[in-house]
Coordinates of C-alpha atoms in Angstrom, one line a residue:
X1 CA 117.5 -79.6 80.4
X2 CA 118.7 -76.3 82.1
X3 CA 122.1 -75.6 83.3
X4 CA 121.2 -73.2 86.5
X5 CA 123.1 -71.7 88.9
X6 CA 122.8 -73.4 92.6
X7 CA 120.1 -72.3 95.2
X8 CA 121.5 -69.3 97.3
X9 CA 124.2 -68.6 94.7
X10 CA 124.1 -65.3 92.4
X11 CA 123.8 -66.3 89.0
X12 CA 126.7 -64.7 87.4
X13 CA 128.3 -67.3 85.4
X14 CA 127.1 -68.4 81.5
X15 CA 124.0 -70.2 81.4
X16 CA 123.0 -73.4 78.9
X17 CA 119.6 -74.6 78.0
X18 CA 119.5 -76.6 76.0
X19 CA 116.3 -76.5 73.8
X20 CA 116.5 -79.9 71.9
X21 CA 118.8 -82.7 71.0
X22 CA 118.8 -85.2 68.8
X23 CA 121.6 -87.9 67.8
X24 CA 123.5 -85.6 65.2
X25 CA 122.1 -82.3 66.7
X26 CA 121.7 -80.4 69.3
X27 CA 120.1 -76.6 70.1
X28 CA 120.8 -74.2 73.0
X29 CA 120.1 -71.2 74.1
X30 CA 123.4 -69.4 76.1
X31 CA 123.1 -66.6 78.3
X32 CA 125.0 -64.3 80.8
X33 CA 127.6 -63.9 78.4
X34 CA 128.6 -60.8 76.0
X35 CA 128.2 -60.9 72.1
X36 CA 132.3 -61.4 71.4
X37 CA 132.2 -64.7 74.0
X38 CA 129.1 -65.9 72.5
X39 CA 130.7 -65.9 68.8
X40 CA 134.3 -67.0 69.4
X41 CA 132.4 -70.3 70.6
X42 CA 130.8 -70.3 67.5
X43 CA 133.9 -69.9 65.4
X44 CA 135.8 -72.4 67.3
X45 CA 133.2 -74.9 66.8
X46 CA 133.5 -74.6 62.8
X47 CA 137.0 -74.4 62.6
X48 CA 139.3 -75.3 65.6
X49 CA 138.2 -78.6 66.7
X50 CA 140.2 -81.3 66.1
X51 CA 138.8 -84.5 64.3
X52 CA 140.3 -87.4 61.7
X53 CA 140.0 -87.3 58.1
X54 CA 142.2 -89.0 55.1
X55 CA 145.0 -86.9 54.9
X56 CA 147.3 -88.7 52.4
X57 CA 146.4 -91.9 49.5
X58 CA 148.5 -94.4 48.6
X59 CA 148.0 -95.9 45.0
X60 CA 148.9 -99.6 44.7
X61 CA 146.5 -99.7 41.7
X62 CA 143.8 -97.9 40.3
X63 CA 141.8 -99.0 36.5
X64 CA 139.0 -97.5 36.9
X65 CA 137.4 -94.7 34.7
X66 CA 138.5 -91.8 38.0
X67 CA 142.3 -90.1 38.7
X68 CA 144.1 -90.9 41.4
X69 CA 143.5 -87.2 42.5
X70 CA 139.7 -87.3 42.1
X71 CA 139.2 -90.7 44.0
X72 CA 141.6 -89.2 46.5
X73 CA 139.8 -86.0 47.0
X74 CA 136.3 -87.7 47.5
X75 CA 138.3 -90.4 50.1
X76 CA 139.4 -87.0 52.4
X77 CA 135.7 -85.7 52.8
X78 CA 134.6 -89.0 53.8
X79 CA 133.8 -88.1 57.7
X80 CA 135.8 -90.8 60.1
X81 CA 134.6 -91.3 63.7
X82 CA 136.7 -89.1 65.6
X83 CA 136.1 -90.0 69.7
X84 CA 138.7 -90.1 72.0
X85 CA 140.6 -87.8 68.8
X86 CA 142.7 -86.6 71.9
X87 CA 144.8 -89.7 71.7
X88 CA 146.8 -89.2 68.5
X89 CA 149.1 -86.6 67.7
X90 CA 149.3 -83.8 65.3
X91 CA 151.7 -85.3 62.7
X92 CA 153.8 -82.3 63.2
X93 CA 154.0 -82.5 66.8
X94 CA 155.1 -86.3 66.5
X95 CA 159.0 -88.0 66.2
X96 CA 158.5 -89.7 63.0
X97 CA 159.1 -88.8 59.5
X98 CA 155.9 -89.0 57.9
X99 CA 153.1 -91.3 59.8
X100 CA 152.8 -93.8 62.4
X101 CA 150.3 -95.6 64.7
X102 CA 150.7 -92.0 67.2
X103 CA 149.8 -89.8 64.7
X104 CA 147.6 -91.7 62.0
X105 CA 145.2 -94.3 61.5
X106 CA 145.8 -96.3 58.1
X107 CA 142.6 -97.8 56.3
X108 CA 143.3 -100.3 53.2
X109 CA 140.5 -100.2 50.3
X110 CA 140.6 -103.0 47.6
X111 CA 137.7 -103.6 45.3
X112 CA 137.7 -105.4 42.3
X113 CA 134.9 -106.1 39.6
X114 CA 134.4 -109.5 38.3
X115 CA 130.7 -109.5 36.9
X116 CA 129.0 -107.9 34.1
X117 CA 127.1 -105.6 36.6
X118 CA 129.2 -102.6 37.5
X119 CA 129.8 -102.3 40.9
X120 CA 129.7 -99.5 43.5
X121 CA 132.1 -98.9 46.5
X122 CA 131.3 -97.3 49.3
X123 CA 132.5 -96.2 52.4
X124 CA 131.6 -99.6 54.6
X125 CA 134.4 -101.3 52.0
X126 CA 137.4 -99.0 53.9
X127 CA 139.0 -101.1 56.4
X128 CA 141.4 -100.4 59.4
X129 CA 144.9 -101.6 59.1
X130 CA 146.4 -100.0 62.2
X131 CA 146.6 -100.1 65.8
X132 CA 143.9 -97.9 67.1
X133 CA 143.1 -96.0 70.5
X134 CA 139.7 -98.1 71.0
X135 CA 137.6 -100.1 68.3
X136 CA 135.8 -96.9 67.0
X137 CA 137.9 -93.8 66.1
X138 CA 138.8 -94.0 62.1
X139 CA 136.3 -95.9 60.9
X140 CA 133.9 -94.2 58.0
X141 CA 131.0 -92.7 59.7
X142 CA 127.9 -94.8 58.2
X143 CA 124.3 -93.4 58.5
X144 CA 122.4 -94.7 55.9
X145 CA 119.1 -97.2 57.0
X146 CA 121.2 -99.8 54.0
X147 CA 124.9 -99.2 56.3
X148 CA 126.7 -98.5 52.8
X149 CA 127.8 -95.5 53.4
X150 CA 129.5 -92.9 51.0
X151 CA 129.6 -93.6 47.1
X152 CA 133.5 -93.9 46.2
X153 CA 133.0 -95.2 42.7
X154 CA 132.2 -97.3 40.2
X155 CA 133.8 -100.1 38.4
X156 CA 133.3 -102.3 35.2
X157 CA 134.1 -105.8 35.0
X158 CA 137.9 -106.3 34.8
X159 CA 139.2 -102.8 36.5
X160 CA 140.3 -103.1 40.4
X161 CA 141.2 -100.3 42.8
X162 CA 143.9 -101.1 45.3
X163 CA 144.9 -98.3 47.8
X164 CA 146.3 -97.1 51.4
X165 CA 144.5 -94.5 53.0
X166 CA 146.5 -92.5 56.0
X167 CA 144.1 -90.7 57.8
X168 CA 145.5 -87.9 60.4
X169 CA 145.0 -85.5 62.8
X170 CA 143.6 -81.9 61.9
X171 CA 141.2 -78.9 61.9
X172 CA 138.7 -77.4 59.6
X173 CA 140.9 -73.7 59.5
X174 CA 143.6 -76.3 57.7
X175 CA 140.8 -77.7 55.1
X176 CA 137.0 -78.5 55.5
X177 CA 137.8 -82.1 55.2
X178 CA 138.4 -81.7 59.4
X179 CA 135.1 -80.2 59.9
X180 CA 132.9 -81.9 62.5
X181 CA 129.9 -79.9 62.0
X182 CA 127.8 -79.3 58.4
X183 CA 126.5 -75.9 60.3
X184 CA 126.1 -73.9 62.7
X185 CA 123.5 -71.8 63.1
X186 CA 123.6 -68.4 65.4
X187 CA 121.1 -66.0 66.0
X188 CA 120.7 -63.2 68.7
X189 CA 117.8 -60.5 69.2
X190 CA 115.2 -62.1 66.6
X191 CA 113.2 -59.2 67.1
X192 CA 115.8 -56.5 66.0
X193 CA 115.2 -54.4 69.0
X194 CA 118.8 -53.5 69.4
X195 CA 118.4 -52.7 65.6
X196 CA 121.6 -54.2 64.3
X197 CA 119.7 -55.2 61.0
X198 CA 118.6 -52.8 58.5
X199 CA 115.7 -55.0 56.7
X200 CA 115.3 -53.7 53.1
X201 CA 111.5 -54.0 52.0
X202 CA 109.0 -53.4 50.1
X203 CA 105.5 -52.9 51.6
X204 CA 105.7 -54.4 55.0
X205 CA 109.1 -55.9 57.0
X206 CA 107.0 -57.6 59.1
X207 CA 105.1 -59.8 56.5
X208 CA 108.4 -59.8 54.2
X209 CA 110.6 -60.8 57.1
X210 CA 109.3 -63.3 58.4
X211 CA 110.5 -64.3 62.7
X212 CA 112.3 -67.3 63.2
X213 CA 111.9 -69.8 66.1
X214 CA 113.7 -68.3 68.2
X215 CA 111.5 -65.0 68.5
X216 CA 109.3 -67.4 70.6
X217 CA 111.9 -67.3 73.4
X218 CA 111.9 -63.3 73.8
X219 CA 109.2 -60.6 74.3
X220 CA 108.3 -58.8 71.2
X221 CA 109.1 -55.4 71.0
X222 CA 106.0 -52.5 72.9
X223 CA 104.7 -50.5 70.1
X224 CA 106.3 -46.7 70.8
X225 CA 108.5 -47.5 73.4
X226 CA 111.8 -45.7 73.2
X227 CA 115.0 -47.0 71.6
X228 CA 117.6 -47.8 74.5
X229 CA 121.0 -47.0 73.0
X230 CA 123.0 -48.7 76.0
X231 CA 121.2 -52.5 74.9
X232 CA 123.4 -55.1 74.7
X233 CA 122.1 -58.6 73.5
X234 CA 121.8 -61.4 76.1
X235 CA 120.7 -64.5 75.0
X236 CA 122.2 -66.4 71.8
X237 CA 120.5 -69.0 70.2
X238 CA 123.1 -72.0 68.4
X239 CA 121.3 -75.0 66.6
X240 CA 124.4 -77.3 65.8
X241 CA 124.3 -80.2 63.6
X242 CA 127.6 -82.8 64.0
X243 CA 128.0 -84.3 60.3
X244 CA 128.9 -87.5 62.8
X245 CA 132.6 -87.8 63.3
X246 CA 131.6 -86.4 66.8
X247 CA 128.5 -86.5 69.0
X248 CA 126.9 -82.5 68.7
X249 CA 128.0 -82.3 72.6
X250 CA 130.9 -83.6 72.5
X251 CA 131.9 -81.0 69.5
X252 CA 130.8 -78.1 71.8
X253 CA 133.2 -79.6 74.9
X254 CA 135.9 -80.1 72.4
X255 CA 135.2 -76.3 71.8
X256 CA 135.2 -74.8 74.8
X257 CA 138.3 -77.0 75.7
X258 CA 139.6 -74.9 72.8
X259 CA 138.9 -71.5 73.9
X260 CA 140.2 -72.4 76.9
X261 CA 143.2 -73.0 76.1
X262 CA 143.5 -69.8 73.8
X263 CA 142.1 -67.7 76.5
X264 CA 145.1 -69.7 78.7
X265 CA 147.3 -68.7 76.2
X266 CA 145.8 -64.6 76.0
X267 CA 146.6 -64.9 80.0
X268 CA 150.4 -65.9 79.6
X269 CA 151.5 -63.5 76.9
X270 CA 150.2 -60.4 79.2
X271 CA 151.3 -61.8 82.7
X272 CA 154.8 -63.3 80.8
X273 CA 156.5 -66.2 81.6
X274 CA 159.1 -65.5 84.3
X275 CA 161.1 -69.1 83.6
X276 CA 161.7 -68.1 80.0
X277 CA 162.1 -64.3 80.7
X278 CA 160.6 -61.0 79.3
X279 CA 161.7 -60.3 76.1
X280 CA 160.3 -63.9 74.4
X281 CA 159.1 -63.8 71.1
X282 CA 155.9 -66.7 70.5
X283 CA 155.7 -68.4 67.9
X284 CA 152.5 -70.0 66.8
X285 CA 151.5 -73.4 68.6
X286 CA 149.2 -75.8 68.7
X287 CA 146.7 -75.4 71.0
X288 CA 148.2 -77.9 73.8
X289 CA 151.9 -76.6 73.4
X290 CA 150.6 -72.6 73.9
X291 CA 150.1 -73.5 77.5
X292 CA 152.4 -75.7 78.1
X293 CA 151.2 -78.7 77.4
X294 CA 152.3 -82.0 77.4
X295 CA 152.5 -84.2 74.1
X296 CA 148.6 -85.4 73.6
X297 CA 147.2 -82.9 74.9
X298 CA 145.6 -81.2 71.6
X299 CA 148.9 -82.2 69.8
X300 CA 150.7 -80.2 72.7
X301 CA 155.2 -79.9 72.6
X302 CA 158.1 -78.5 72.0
X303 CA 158.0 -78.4 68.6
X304 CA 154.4 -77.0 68.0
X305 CA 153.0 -75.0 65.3
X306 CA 150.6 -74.9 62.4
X307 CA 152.1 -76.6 59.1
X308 CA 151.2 -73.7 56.3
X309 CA 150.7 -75.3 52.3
X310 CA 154.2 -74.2 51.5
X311 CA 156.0 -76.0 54.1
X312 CA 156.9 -75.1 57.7
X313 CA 160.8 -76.0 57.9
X314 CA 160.9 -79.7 58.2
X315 CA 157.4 -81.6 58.0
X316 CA 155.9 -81.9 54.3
X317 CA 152.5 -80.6 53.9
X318 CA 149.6 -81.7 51.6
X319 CA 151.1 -79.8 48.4
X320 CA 155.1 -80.5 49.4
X321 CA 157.1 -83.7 49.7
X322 CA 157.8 -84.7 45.7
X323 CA 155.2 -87.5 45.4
X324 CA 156.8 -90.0 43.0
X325 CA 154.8 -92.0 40.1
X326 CA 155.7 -93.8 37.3
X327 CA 156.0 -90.6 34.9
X328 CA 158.6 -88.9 37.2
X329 CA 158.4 -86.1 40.2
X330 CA 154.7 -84.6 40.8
X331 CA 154.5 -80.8 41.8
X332 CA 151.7 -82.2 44.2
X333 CA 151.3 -84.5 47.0
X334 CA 153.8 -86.1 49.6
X335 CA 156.1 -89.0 49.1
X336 CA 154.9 -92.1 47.3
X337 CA 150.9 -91.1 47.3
X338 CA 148.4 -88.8 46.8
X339 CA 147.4 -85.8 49.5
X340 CA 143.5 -86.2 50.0

C-alpha cells in the first residue's frame, strides 16, 4: 500500500510504502525525510517502546536440577503479549510499594513430575493470576504449529516447581527482556552513490559486494557521471520483524508516538514553560510526564523518571531491595523473590 499525499496537495510531508507485510513483519520504504529523522525512528523502535516482560520471581518452591536465578532469567525473556501496554503504569510512576493490578500483571507457574518420563514446561503452563486490561496482554506469546511455547525446564519424577511471576512495565534501553522487535534492519543508498561506504576488496567490489534488495528500488549509478558533493539520501529502507509481544505496525505507531513526545519535549525546553518559570532545571521523565502528561499516558506524572540499577531515591530496582531467602540477605534481587 502507499501512503501518498492528496490530489492537488504539494507532497511535502514523510512518505510510507510499505513494500510487504507479514504477521510478525513488516517492510517499508520512508521518504521525504532527512537521514537524522529516518534513524531516530529506528532507534526508538529497538529501544523506547514500551512492552511487558517478567520483571520479578517469586519462589514458593523450586527441586529441580536449575537456580532460582537461571529459571528466573529464562522466565524474563519469555516475550508476553503486550497490546493495549498503554493501560498499566510504569511501576515507578505508580502509588504502591512494590506491584499491583496498575502496574503489573502476575502469572502463577506450578509443575510437578509424577512419572518416570521427565517432563518439560513450557511457556503455555504460565497462567494469569491478575486482573487484566482485556483477555490478551500478559499472556506468553506462543508461535509454535504444537502451541507449547518456550522451553522453561525439565523435571524428574519427584521434583516440583512452584513460583509467582510479576510481570511489569518497561523498555529495551532498561534490559532486552522489553524488546518488541528481534531486528531491525536499515538501509539507505544501496548503491553507494553518495559514497558513505569505503568497500575493502580484492579483485572486484562489485562481484565481492554483492547489492541487496533494496538496490531494485533506485537507479544504478551512470558510468562517469560526476560525484555530487551536496547529495543527501532520500529514501530509507526498514524491514522490521516484531518477536510477537506487538503486531510489526503497531511497534512502529508505538514509535512514532514516542518520538513525538520527545520531539514535544525538545519544543518545551527551548520555548520554556511560563507556569513553572525560566530558570527550571528538568529532570529526566518518562516519556508521558515530559509533556505533561497525565498518569497512563506512557507511564506519565509527577513523579517521573527512569529507575537506574543502583536505585533512584525511593523505588527498588532489579539489583536493590534485600531479597530474603532462607540463608539470610541476598546482594541481589527485590524483596521476597528473584529479579528476572
Amino acid at each position: 500500500m502507499d501512503y501518498d499525499a492528496m490530489d492537488g496537495m504539494e507532497d511535502i510531508g514523510p512518505r510510507v510504502t510499505v513494500r510487504e507485510a507479514a504477521k510478525s513483519s513488516v517492510g517499508f520504504v520512508l521518504t521525504n525525510v532527512d537521514l537524522a529523522f529516518a534513524n531516530s525512528l529506528r532507534r526508538i523502535i529497538l529501544a523506547e517502546v514500551p512492552t511487558i516482560a517478567i520483571d520479578l520471581v517469586e519462589v514458593e518452591a523450586n527441586t529441580s536440577v536449575l537456580a532460582d536465578e537461571f529459571i528466573a532469567h529464562r522466565l524474563g525473556l519469555i516475550p508476553l503479549n503486550s497490546k493495549d501496554v498503554d493501560s498499566i503504569l510504569y511501576t515507578r510512576d505508580c502509588d504502591c510499594e512494590q506491584y499491583c493490578d496498575n502496574c503489573s500483571i502476575t502469572l502463577t507457574l506450578h509443575a510437578r513430575c509424577t512419572s518416570n518420563e521427565i517432563m518439560k514446561i513450557y511457556a503455555r503452563d504460565l497462567v494469569i493470576g491478575s486482573v487484566t486490561p482485556n483477555d490478551q496482554i500478559g499472556r506468553p506469546v506462543i508461535s509454535d504449529a504444537e502451541g507449547l511455547g518456550s522451553v522453561i525446564g525439565k523435571l524428574r519424577q519427584g521434583q516440583e516447581l512452584r513460583m509467582k511471576c510479576i510481570a511489569k512495565k518497561g523498555i529495551a534501553k532498561e534490559h532486552s527482556k522489553w524488546a518488541p522487535t528481534s531486528a531491525v534492519g536499515f538501509e539507505y543508498d544501496p548503491h553507494n552513490k553518495l559514497r558513505h561506504l569505503d568497500l575493502w576488496y580484492e579483485d572486484d567490489p562489485i562481484k565481492e559486494w554483492p547489492k541487496s534488495k533494496n538496490a531494485e528500488w533506485e537507479e544504478p549509478p551512470l558510468e562517469g557521471a560526476p560525484f555530487n558533493y551536496d547529495a543527501q539520501p532520500s529514501e530509507f529502507y526498514f524491514d522490521v520483524e516484531s518477536i510477537g509481544n506487538l503486531e510489526p505496525d503497531a511497534v512502529i505507531q508505538q514509535g512514532i508516538k514516542v518520538m513525538q513526545q520527545k520531539l514535544a519535549a525538545v519544543i518545551q525546553e527551548l520555548t520554556g514553560d511560563e507556569g513553572r518559570g525560566g530558570d527550571v532545571e528538568y529532570e529526566p521523565r518518562s516519556p508521558g510526564a515530559m509533556n505533561g502528561g497525565t498518569v497512563g499516558d506512557y507511564g506519565g506524572g509527577i513523579e517521573g523518571g527512569y529507575t537506574t540499577p543502583y536505585g533512584n531515591g525511593g523505588n527498588a530496582s532489579a539489583w536493590g531491595g534485600g531479597g530474603q531467602t532462607p540463608y539470610g540477605a541476598t546482594p541481589y534481587g527485590q524483596s521476597n523473590g528473584w529479579a528476572a
